[in-house]
Tab-separated table of C-alpha atoms in Angstrom:
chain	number	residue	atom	x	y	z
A	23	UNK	CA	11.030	-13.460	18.845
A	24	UNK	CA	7.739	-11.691	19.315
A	25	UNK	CA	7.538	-9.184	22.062
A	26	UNK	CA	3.803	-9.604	23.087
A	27	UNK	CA	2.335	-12.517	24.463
A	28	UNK	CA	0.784	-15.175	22.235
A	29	UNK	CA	-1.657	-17.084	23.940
A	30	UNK	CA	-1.374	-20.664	24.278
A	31	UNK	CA	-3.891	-22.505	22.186
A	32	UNK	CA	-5.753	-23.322	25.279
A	33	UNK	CA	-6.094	-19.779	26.507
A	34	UNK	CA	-7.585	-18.136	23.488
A	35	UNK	CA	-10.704	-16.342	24.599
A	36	UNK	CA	-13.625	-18.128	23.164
A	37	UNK	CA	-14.405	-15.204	20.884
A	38	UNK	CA	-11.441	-15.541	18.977
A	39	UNK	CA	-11.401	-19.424	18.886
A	40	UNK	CA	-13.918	-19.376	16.000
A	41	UNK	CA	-12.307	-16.457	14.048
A	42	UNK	CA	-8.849	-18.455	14.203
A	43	UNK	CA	-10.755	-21.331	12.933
A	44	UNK	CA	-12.092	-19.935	10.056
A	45	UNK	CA	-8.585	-18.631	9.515
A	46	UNK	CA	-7.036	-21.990	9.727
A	47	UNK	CA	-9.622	-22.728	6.742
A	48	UNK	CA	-8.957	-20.033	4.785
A	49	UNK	CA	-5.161	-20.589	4.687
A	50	UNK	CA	-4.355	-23.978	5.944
A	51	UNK	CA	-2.837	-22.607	9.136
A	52	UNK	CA	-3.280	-19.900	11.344
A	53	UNK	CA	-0.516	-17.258	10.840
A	54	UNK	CA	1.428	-15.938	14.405
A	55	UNK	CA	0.089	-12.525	13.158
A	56	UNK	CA	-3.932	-13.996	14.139
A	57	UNK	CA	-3.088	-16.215	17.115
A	58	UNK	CA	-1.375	-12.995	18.556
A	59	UNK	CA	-4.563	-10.396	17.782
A	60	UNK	CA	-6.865	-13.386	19.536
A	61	UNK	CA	-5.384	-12.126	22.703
A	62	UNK	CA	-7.462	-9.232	22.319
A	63	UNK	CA	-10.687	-10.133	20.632
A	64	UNK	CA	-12.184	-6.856	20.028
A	65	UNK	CA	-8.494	-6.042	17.819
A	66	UNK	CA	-8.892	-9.298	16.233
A	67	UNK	CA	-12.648	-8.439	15.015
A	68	UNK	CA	-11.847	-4.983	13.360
A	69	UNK	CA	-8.232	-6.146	11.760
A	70	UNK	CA	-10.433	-9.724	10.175
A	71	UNK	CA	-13.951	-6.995	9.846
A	72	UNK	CA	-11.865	-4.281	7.884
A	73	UNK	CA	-10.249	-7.363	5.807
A	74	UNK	CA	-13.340	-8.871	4.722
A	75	UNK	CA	-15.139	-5.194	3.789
A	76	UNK	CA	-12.079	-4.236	1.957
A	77	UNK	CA	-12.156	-7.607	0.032
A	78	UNK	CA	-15.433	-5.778	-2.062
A	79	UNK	CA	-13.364	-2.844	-3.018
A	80	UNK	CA	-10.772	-3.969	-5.609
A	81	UNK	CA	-10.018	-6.890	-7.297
A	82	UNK	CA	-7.862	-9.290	-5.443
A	83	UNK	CA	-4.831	-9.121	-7.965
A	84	UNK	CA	-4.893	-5.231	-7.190
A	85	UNK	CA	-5.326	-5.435	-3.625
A	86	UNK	CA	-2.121	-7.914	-3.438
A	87	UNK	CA	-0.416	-5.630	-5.458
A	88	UNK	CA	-1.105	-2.909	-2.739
A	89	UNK	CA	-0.123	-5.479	-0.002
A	90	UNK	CA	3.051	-6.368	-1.099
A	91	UNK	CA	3.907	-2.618	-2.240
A	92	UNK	CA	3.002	-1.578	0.984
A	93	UNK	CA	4.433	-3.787	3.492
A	94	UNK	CA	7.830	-3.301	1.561
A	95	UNK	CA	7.749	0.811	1.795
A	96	UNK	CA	6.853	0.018	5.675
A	97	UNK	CA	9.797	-2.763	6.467
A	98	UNK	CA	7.252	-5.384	7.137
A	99	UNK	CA	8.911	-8.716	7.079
A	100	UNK	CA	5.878	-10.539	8.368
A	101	UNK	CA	3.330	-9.123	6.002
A	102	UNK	CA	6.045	-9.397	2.920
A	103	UNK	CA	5.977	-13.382	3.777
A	104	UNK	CA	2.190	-13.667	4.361
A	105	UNK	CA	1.211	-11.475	1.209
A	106	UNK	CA	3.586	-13.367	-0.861
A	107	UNK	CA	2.170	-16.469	0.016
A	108	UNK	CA	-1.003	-15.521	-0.498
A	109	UNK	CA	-0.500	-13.638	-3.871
A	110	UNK	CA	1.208	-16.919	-4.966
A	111	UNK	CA	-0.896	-19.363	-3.652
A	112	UNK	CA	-4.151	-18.472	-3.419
A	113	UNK	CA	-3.873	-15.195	-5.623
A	114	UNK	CA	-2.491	-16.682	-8.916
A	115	UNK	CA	0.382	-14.281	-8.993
A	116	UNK	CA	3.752	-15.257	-10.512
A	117	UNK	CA	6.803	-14.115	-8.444
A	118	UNK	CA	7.749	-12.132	-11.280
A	119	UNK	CA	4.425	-9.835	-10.460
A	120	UNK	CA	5.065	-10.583	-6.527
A	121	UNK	CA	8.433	-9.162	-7.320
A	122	UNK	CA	7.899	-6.236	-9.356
A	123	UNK	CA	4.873	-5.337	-6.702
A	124	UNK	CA	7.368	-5.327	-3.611
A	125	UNK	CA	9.135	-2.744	-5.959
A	126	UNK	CA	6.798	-0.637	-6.725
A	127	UNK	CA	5.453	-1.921	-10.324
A	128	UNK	CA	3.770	-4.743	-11.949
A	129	UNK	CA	3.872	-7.158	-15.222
A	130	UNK	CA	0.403	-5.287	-15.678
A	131	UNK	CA	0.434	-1.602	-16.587
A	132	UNK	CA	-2.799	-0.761	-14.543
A	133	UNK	CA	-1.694	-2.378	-11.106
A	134	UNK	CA	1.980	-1.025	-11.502
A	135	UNK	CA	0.619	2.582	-11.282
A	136	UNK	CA	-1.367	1.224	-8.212
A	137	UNK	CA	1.438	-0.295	-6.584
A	138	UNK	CA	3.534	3.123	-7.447
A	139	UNK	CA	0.749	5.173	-5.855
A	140	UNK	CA	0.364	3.085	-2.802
A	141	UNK	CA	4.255	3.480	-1.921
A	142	UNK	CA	3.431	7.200	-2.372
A	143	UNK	CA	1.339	7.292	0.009
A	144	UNK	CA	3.605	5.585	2.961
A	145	UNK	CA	6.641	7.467	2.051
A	146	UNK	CA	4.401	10.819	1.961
A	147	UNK	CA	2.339	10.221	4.939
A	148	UNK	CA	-0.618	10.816	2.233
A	149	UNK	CA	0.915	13.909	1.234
A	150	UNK	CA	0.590	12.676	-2.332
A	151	UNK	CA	1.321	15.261	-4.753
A	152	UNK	CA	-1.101	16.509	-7.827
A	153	UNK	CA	1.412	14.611	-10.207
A	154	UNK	CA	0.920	11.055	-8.209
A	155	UNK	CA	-2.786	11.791	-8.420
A	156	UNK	CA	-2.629	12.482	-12.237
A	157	UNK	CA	-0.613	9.448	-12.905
A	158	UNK	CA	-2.848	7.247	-10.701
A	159	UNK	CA	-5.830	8.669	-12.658
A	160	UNK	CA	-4.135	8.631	-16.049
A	161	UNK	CA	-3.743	4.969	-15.271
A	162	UNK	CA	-7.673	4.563	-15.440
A	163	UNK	CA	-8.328	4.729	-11.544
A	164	UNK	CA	-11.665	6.914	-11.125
A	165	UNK	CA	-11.581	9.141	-7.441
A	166	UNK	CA	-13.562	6.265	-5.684
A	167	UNK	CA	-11.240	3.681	-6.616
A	168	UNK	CA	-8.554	5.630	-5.787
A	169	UNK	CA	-10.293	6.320	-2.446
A	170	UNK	CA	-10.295	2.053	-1.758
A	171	UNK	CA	-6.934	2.340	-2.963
A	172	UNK	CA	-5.721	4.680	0.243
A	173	UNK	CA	-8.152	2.866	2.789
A	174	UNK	CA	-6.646	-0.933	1.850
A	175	UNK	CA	-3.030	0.667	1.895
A	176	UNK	CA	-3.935	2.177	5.438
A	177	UNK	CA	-5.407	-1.440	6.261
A	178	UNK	CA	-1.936	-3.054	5.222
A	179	UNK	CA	-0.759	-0.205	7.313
A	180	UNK	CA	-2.093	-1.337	10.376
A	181	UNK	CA	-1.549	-4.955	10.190
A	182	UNK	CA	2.759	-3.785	9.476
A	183	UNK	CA	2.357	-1.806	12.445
A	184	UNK	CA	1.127	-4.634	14.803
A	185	UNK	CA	3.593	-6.847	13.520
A	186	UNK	CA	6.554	-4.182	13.530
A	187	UNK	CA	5.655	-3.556	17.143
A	188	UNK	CA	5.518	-7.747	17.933
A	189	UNK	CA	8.412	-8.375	16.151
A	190	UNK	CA	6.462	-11.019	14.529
A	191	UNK	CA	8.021	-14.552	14.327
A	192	UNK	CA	7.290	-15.309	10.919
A	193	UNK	CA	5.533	-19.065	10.445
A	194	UNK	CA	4.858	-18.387	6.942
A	195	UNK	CA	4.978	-21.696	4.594
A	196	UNK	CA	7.761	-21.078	2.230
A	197	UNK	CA	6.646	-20.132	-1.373
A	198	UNK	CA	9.092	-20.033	-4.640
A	199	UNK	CA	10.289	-16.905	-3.697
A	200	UNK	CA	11.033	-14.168	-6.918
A	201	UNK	CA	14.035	-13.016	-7.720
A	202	UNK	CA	13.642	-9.887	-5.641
A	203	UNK	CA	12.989	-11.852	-2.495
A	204	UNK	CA	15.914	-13.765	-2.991
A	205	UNK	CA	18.439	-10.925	-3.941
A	206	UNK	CA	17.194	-9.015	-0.275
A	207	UNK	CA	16.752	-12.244	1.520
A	208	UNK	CA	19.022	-11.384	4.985
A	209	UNK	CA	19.590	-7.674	3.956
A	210	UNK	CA	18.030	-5.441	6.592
A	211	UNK	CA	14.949	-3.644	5.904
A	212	UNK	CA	16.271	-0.270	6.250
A	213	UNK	CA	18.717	-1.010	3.224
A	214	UNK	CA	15.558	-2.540	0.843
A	215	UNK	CA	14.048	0.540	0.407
């Protein structure tokens, strides 16, 4: 159950109403994650701002890959369900890839040493080492990709530490879930990673 209040839809400060409506476009639905942020506009307008600038930084495929790598290093449940169902519905990934990116890898050799880095990253605190660098580079990342690469992990960041805080209730359309979302469906976080 979330632990911060979720405004009702008639309380949603007029600010917001318009952001959650474009939401509701965008995905068919407005996830709790939004209708939760709405109760504080201003939070709502730098989460969606930051999402749309990072959207010009990396393809989508690789910033999915990120997502999903992410949110599973950081024992999100709620942005594990979202970024699946976006990477497989509106992102063209296979579960296979959805999988293999919640693990730290990918059916493509480029994003898999991506999704690698990015779970570097979380588990270091950034305290990447020269070796995670060189294999991130020897992948074909240049330093200003692997610059986007850090900020849209620290974006995923943030939106796993809202909803870690919240608690979440997850409202997420179910998807055809991979084999590695089924084998860790009901284990606890802590034991996924």
């Amino acid at each position: 159950m979330s632990r911060l209040t979720v405004p009702a839809p008639d309380d949603v400060p007029a600010g917001a109403q318009s952001t959650l409506d474009t939401i509701g476009a965008q995905f068919g639905f407005v996830p709790n994650m939004f209708t939760t942020l709405a109760s504080n506009p201003t939070v709502l307008d730098v989460v969606m701002s930051l999402q749309g600038a990072l959207s010009r930084v990396l393809d989508a495929k690789t910033r999915h890959t990120i997502a999903l790598a992410v949110s599973q290093a950081n024992g999100c449940d709620d942005c594990l369900a979202i970024h699946t169902y976006v990477s497989s519905e509106l992102g063209g990934m296979s579960s296979d890839d959805i999988d293999l990116a919640r693990a730290g890898s990918s059916i493509d050799p480029k994003r898999a040493a991506v999704a690698r880095f990015a779970q570097q990253v979380v588990d270091s605190r950034g305290q990447v080492s020269d070796a995670d660098l060189a294999a991130v580079r020897g992948a074909g990342y240049t330093d200003p990709q692997i610059l986007a690469i850090v900020t849209v992990a620290v974006q995923v960041l943030l939106t796993n530490f809202l909803n870690n805080v919240n608690q979440t209730d997850i409202d997420i359309p179910a998807v055809n879930l991979g084999r590695y979302a089924r084998l860790t469906a009901g284990t606890p976080v802590e034991a996924r990673t």
